[in-house]
Coordinates of C-alpha atoms and ligand atoms in Angstrom, one line a residue:
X1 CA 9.1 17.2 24.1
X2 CA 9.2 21.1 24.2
X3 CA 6.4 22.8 22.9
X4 CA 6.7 26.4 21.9
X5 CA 3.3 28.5 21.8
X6 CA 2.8 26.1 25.1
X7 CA -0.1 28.4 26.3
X8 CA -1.8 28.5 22.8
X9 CA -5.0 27.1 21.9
X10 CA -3.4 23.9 19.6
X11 CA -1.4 23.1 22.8
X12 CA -4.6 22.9 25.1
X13 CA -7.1 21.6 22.4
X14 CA -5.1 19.2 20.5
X15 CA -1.8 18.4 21.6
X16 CA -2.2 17.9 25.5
X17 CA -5.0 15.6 24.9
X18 CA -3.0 13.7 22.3
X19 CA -0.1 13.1 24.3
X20 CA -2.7 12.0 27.3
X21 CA -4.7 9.5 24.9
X22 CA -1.3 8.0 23.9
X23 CA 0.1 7.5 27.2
X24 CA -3.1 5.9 28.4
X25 CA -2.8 3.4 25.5
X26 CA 0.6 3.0 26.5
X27 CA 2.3 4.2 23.9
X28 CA 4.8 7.0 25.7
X29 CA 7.5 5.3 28.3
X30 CA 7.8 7.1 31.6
X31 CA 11.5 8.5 30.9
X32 CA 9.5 11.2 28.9
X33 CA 8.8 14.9 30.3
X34 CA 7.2 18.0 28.4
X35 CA 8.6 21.3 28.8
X36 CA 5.8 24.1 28.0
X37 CA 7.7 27.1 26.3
X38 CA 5.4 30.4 26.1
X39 CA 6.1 34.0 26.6
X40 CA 3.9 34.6 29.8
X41 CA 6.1 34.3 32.5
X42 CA 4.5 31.5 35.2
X43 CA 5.3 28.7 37.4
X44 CA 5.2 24.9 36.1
X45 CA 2.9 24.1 38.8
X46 CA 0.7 26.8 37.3
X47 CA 1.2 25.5 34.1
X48 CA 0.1 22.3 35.3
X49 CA -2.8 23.6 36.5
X50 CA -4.2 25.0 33.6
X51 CA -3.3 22.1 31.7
X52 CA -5.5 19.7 33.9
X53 CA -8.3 22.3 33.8
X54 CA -7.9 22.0 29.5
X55 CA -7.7 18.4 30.0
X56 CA -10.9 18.2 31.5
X57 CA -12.4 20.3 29.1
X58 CA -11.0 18.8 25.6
X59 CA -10.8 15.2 26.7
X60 CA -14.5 13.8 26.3
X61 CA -15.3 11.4 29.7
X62 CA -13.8 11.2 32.6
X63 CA -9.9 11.5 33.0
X64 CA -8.0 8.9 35.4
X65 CA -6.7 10.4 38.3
X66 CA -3.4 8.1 38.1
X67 CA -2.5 9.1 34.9
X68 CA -3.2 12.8 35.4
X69 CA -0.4 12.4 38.4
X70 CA 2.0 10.3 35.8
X71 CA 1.3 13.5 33.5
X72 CA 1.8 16.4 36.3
X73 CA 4.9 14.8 37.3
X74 CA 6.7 15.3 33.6
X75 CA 5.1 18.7 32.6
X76 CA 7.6 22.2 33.1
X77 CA 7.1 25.6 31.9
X78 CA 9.4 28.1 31.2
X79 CA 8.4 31.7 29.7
X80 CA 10.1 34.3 28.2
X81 CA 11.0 36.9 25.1
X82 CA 11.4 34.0 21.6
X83 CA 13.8 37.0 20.7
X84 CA 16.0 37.3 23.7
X85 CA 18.9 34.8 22.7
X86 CA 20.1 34.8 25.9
X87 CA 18.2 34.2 28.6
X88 CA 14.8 31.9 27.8
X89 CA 16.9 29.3 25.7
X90 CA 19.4 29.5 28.3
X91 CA 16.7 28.6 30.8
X92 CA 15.4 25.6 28.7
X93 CA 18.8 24.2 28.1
X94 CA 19.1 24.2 31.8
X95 CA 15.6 22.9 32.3
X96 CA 16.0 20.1 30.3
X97 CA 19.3 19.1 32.0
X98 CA 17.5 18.9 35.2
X99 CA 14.6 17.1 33.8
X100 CA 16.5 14.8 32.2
X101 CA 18.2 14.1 35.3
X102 CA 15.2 13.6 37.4
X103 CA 13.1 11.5 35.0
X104 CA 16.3 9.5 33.4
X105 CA 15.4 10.7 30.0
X106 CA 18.1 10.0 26.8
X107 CA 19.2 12.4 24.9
X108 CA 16.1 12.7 22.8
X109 CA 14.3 16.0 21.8
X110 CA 11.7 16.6 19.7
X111 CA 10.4 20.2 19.4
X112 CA 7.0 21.6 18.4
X113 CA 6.7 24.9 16.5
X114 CA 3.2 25.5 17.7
X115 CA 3.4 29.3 16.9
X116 CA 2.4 31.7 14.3
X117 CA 5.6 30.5 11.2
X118 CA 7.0 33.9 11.0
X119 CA 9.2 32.9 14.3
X120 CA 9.5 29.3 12.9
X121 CA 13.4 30.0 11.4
X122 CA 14.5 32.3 14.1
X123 CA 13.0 29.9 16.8
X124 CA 15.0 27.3 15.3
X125 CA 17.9 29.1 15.0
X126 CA 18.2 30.3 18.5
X127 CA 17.4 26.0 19.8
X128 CA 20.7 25.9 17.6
X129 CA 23.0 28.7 18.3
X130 CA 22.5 27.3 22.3
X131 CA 23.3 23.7 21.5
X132 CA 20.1 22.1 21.6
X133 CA 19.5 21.3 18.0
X134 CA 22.9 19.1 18.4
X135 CA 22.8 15.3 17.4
X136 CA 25.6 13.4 18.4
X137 CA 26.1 9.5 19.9
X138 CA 23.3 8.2 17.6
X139 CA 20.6 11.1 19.7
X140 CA 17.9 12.8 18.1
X141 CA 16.6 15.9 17.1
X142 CA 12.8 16.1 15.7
X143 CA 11.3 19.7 14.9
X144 CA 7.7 19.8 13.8
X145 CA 6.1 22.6 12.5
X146 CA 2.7 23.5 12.1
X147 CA 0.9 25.0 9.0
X148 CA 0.6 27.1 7.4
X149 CA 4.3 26.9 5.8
X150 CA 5.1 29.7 4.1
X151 CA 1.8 31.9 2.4
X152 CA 3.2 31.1 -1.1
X153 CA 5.4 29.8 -3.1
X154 CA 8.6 32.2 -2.7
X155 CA 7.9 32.5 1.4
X156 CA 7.7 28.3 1.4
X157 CA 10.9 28.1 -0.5
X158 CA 12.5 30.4 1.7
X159 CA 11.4 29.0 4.9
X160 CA 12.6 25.6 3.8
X161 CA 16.1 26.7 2.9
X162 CA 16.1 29.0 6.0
X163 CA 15.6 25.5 7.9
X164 CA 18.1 23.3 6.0
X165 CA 20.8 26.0 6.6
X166 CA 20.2 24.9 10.6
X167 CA 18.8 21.3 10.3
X168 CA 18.6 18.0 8.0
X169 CA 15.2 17.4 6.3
X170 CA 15.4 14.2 8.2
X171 CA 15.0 15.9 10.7
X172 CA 11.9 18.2 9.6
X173 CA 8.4 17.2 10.4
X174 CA 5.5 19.3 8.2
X175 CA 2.4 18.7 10.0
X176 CA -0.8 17.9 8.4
X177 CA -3.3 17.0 10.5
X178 CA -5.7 15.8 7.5
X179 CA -3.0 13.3 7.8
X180 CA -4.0 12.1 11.1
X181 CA -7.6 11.0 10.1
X182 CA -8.1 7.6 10.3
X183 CA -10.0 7.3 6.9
X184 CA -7.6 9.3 5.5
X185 CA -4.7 6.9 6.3
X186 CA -6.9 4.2 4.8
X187 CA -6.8 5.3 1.5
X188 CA -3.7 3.5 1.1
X189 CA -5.1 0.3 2.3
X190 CA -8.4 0.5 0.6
X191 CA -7.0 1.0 -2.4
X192 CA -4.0 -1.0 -2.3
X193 CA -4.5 -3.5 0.1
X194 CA -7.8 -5.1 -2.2
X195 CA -7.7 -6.2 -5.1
X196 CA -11.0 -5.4 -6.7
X197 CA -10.8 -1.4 -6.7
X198 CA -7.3 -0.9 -8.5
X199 CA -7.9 -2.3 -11.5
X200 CA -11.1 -0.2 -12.2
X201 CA -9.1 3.4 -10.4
X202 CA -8.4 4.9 -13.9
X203 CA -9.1 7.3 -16.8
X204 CA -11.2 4.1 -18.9
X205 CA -13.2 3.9 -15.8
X206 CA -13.8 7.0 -13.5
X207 CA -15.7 9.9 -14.8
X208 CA -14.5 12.6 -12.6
X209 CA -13.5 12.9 -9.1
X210 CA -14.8 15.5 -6.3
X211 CA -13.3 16.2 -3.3
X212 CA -15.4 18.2 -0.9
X213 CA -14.5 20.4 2.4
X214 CA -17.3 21.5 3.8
X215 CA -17.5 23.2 7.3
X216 CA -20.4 24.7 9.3
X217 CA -18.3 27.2 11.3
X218 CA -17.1 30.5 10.2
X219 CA -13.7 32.2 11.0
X220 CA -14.3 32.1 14.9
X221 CA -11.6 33.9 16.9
X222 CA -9.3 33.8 13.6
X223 CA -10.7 36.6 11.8
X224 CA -6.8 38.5 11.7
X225 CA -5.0 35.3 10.2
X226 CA -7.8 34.0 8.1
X227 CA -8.6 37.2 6.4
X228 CA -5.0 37.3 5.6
X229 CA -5.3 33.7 3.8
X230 CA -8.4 32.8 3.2
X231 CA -9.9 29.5 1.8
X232 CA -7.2 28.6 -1.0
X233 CA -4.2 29.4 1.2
X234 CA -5.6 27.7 4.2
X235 CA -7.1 24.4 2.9
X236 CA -5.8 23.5 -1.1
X237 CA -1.8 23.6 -0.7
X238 CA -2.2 21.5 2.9
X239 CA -5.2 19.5 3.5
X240 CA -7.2 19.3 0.1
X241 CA -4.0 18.1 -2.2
X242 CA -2.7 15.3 0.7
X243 CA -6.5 14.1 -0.3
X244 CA -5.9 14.7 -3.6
X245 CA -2.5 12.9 -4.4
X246 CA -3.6 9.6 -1.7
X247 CA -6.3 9.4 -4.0
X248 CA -4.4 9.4 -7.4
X249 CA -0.6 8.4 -6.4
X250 CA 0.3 4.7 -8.0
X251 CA 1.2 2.1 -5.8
X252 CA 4.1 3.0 -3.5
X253 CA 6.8 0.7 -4.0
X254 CA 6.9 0.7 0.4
X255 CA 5.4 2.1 3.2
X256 CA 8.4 3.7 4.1
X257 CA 8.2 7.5 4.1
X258 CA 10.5 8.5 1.0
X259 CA 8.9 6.0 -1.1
X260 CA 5.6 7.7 -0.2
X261 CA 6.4 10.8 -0.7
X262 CA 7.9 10.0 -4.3
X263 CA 4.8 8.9 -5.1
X264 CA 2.7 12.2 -3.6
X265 CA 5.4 14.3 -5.4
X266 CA 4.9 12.9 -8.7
X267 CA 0.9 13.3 -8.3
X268 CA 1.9 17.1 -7.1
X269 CA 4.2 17.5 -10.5
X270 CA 1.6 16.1 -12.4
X271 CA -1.0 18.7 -11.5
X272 CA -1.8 21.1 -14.6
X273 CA -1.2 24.9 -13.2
X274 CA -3.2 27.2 -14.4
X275 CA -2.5 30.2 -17.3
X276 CA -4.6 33.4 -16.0
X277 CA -7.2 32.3 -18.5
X278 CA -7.8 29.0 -17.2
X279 CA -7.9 30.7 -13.7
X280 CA -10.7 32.3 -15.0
X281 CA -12.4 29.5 -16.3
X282 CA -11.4 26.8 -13.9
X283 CA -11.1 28.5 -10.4
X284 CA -14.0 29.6 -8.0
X285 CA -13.9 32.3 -5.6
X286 CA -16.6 33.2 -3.0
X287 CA -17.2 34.6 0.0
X288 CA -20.3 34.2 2.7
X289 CA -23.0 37.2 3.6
X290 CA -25.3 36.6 6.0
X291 CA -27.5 33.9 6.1
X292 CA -29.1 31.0 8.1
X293 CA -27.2 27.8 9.4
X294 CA -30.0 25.0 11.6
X295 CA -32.8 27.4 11.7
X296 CA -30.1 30.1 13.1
X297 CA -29.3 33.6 11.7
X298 CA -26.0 33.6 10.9
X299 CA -23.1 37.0 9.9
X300 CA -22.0 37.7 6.9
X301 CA -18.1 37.2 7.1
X302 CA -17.4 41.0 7.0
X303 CA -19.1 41.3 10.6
X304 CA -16.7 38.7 11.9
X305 CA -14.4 40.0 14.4
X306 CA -10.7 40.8 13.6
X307 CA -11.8 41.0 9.9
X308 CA -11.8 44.1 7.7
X309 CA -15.5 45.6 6.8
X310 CA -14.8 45.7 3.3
X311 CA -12.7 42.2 3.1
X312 CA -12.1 40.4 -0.5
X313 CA -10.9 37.2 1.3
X314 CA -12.4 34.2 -0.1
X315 CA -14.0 32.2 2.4
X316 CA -14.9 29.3 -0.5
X317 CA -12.8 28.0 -3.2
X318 CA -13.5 25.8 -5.7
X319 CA -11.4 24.7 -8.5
X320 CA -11.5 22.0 -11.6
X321 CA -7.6 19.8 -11.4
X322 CA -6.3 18.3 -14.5
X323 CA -4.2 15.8 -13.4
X324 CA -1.6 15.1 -16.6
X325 CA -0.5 11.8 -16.2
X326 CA -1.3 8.5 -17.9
X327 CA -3.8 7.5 -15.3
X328 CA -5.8 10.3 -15.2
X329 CA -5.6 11.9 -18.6
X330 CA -9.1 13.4 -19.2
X331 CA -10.9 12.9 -15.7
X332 CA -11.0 16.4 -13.8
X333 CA -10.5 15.9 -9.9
X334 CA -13.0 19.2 -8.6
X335 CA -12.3 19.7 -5.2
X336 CA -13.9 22.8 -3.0
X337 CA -14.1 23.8 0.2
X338 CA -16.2 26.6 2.2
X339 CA -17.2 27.8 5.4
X340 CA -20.3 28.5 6.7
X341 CA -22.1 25.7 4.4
X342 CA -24.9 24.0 5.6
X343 CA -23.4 20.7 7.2
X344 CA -19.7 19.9 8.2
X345 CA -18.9 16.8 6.3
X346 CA -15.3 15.9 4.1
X347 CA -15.7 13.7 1.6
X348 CA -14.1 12.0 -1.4
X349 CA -16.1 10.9 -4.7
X350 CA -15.2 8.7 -7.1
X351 CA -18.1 8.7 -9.8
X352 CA -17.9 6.0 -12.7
X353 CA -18.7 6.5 -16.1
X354 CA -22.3 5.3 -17.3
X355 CA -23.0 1.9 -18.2
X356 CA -24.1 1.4 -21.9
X357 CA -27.9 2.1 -22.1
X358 CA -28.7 -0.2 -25.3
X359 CA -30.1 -3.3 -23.6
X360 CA -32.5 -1.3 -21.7
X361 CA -33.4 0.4 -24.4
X362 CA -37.2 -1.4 -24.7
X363 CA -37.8 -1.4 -21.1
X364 CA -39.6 1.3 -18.8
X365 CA -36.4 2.2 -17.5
X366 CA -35.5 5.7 -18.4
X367 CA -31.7 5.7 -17.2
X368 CA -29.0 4.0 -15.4
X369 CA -27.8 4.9 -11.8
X370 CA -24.1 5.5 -12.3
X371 CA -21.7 4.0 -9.8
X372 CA -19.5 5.6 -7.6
X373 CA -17.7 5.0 -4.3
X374 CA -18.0 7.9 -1.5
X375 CA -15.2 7.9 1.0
X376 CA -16.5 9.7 4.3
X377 CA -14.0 11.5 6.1
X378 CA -15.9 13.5 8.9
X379 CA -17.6 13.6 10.8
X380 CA -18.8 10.1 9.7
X381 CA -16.1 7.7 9.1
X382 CA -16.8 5.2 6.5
X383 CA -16.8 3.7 2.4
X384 CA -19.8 3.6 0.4
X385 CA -20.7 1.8 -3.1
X386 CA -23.5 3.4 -5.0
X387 CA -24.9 1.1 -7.7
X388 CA -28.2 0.6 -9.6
X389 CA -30.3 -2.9 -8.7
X390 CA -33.5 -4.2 -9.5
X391 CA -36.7 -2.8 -8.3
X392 CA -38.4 -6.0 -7.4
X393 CA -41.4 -6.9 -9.6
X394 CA -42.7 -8.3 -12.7
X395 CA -41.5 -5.4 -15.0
X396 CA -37.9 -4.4 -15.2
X397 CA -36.8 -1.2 -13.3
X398 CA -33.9 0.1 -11.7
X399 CA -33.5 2.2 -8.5
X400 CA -30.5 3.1 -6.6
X401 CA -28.8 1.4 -3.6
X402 CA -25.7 1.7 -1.0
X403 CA -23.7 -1.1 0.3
X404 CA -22.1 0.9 3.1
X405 CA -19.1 0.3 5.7
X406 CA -19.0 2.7 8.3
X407 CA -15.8 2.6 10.8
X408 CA -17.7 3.3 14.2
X409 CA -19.7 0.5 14.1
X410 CA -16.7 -1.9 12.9
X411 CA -14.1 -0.5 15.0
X412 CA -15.8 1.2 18.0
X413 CA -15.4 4.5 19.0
X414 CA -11.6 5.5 19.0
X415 CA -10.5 8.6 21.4
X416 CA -8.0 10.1 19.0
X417 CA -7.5 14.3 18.1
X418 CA -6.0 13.2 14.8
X419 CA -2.4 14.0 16.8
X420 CA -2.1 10.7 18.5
X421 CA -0.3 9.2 15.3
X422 CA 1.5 12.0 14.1
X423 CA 3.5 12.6 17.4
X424 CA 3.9 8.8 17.6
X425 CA 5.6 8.4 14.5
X426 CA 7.7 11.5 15.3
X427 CA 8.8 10.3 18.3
X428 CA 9.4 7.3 16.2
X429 CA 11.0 8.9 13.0
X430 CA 8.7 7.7 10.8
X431 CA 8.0 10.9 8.3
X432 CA 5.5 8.9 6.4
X433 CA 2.3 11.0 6.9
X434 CA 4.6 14.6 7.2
X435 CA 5.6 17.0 4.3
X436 CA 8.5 16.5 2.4
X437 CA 9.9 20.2 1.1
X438 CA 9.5 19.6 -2.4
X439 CA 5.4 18.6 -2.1
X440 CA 4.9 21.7 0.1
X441 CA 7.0 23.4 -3.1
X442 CA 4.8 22.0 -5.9
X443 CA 1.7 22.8 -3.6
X444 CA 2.5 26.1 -3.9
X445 CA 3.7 26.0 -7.8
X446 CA 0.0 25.3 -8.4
X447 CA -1.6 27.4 -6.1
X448 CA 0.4 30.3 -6.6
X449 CA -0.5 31.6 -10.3
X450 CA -3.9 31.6 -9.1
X451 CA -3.7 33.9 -6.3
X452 CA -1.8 35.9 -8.7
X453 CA -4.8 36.2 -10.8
X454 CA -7.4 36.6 -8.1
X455 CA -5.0 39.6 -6.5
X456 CA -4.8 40.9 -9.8
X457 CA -8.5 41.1 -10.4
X458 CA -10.5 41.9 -7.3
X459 CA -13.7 40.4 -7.2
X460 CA -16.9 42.4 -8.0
X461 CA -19.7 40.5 -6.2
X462 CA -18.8 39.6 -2.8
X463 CA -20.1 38.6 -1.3
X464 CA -21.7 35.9 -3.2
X465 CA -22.9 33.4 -1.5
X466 CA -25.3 33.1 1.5
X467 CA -24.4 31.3 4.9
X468 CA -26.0 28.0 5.2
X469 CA -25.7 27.8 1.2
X470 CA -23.6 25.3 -1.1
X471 CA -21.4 28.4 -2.3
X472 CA -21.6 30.6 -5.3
X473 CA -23.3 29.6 -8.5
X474 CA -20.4 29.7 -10.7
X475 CA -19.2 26.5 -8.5
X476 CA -22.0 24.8 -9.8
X477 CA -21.8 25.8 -13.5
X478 CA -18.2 24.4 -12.9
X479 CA -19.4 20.8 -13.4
X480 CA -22.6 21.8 -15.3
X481 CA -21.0 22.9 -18.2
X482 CA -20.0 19.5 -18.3
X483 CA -22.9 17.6 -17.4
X484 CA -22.2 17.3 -14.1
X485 CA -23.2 18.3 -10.6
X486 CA -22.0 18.3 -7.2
X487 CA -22.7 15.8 -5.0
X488 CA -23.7 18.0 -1.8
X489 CA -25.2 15.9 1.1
X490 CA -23.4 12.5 1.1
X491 CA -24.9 9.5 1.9
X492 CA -24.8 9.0 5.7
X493 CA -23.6 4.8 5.9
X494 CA -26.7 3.3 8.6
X495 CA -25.7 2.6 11.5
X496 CA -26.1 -1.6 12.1
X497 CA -29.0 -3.0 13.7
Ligands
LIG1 C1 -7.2 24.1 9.7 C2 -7.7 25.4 9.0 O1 -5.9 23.8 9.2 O2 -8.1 23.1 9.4 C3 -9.0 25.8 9.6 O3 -6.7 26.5 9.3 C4 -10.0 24.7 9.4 O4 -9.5 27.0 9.0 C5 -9.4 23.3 9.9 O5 -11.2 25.0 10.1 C6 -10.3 22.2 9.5 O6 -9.9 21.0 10.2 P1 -10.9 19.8 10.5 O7 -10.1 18.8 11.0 O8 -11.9 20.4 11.4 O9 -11.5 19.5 9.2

């Protein structure tokens, strides 16, 4: 494995600790070696060093001194210029020689573009131009690259045909890490793999869908990239639409990755983009002042560091999906996401359509609790069923219940980043949960018009929305217009007894 941007936060907060939870479940055979590629110069034992120190810090308990030996043994640095042809790739090529020598590794590579994705084609060009990117005698090649890819939707094409001028898309791995959730990947199964929730998953049944992410933090040490993106760029094309098409796709015809994808593709195509009028109408823009989060002051995002003071990056986005398809004709799929809200949580809602009110008609009960099923993403794990029952006693009324499953109490706690299965299945070849060009395309063919718009026409009010608060008020007349309303702290599934 060579990681570029091998001194970089991902590397020491998610990728490190990945690799370590894998190999301590056994999943990595010792004819493996990384080689850390950054442009500090600095010795591999250095390397090593710092890495242990991260180790420490990222991986909650206490690390096994056997296995932090097994890991020391197989991690290399090299530094250098990315630009200089010569001399770094040179280096690695002659690095990975030795290593493979040493640790008796095949001819296997798989290469991760942890760095900023304006070096991701050049990167990848120079791994080729010195002979690494070479498959030949049934080896492999894997390159993975990390969002964001491209910043709309003429960059992403051009970053994709950059990197099929130099490699096969068979051999291109999108990262999502949304993909990497557990309840995430259960989608599939819960919807497919029972037979009681597919039949009901449709336009004569669902009301509306909402998809929510929600996060506490603000831009951290970010500020310079974010305020370049902001919250439609950095969450819709990527995290919020894998939600989005998992949730709505039909029934693969396979797991296998292509079949998959088709599927996510078609959900993707289907997707209604938006005329500047209905951007207007349909599309929510907002950014944070300052505020209180837990009791705690908290900035207004034009006092974060590395961002401009008079910034008109959106640091909440909301928008109402039409999803034109025969399934999901007439049921809008909202989906937002924000920072600085009041509580971290992800969630997906599936809310029914009201039961008929005429047999309760002559009874004291003034309305019907309508159903829906919560999926919890973070940071609880877990499936609820909201549904009305009967308040006991002599006259009829109804209140509301939950019948919950949560994941930690089922399954245990699980020491997992989210990376764990995506380098897996890399090292694997199984593209499943990666990117396929043509859905980060159609991401962008949707996103796209509406950053048009929103460039076009500056917004007036930021900001508009207080830290610590559910986002701007036009999010909310979003669904009241149509009778409807978020749904903003989810029900938290008990913990058993
Ligand atoms: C990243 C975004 O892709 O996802 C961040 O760039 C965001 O801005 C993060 O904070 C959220 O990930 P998670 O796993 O904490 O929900």
């Amino acid at each position: 494995m060579v990681i570029f941007g091998a001194t970089g936060d991902l590397t020491k907060r998610k990728l490190f600790p990945a690799i370590y939870n894998l190999a301590k479940e056994g999943h990595i055979p010792d004819n493996f070696a990384i080689i850390g590629v950054g442009r500090q110069e600095m010795e591999s034992e250095d390397f090593c060093r710092q890495m242990q120190e991260n180790l420490a810090e990222f991986l909650p308990g206490k690390s096994d001194d056997d296995l932090m030996l097994w890991f020391r043994e197989r991690t290399y640095y090299t530094g250098g210029d990315f630009d200089d042809d010569k001399k770094l790739f040179k280096d690695i090529k002659e690095m990975a020689a030795e290593v493979r020598t040493q640790h008796d590794i095949p001819d296997n590579f798989f290469f991760y573009m942890a760095i900023p994705p304006s070096l991701f084609a050049n990167v990848t060009q120079k791994i080729v131009k010195n002979g690494l990117g070479k498959e030949e005698n049934g080896n492999w090649r894997r390159f993975i690259f990390e969002k964001p890819f491209g910043h709309d939707l003429e960059s992403a094409k051009k970053l994709n045909a950059d990197l099929l001028k130099l490699l096969k898309e068979r051999q291109i791995y999108r990262i999502d890490h949304y993909l990497g959730k557990e309840t995430v990947q259960n989608l599939l199964v819960f919807r497919f793999g029972n037979s009681v929730f597919e039949p009901i998953w449709n336009r004569n049944f669902v009301d509306h869908v909402q998809i929510t992410v929600a996060e506490q933090l603000g831009v951290e040490q970010r500020g310079d990239y974010y305020d370049t993106a902001g919250a439609l760029r950095d969450m819709i094309p990527n995290h919020i639409f894998q939600l989005v098409t998992l949730t709505a796709m039909e029934p693969p015809v396979s797991f296998d990755a292509e079949s998959v994808h088709n599927e996510q593709a078609k959900i993707l195509r289907a997707i209604k983009c938006f005329t500047p009028e209905e951007t207007l109408h349909s599309a929510v823009r907002g950014q944070y002042g300052e505020g209180e989060i837990d009791g705690k002051k908290a900035a207004a995002y034009r006092s974060e560091s590395n961002v401009k003071r008079e910034s008109q990056t959106e640091t909440y986005a909301a928008l109402k999906l039409s999803i034109d398809n025969w399934r999901w004709a007439d049921v809008p799929f909202y989906i937002r996401t924000g920072k600085r809200m009041p509580e971290r949580h992800s969630s997906i809602i599936v809310q029914f359509k009201k039961a008929p009110f005429t047999l309760f008609e002559n009874t004291p009960v003034e309305r019907l609790t309508t159903n829906r099923i919560e999926i919890h993403i973070q940071p609880d794990e877990g499936i609820t069923l909201h549904f009305g029952a009967k308040i006991p006693g002599p006259i009829v009324r109804v209140g509301p219940v939950d019948m919950d499953f949560n994941y930690l109490d089922h399954f245990g706690e699980q020491a997992a980043t989210g990376y764990e299965r995506l380098l897996f299945d890399c090292m694997i070849g199984d593209s499943t949960l990666f990117q396929r060009a043509d859905m980060v395309e159609a991401s962008w063919s949707i996103v796209s018009p509406i950053l048009d718009v929103w460039s076009a026409i500056p917004p007036r009010d930021f900001p508009n929305y207080a830290a610590g608060s559910w986002g701007p008020p036009e999010a909310d007349e979003l669904l009241s217009r149509n009778g409807r309303q978020w749904k903003n702290t989810p029900h938290v599934p008990d913990k058993q007894k």
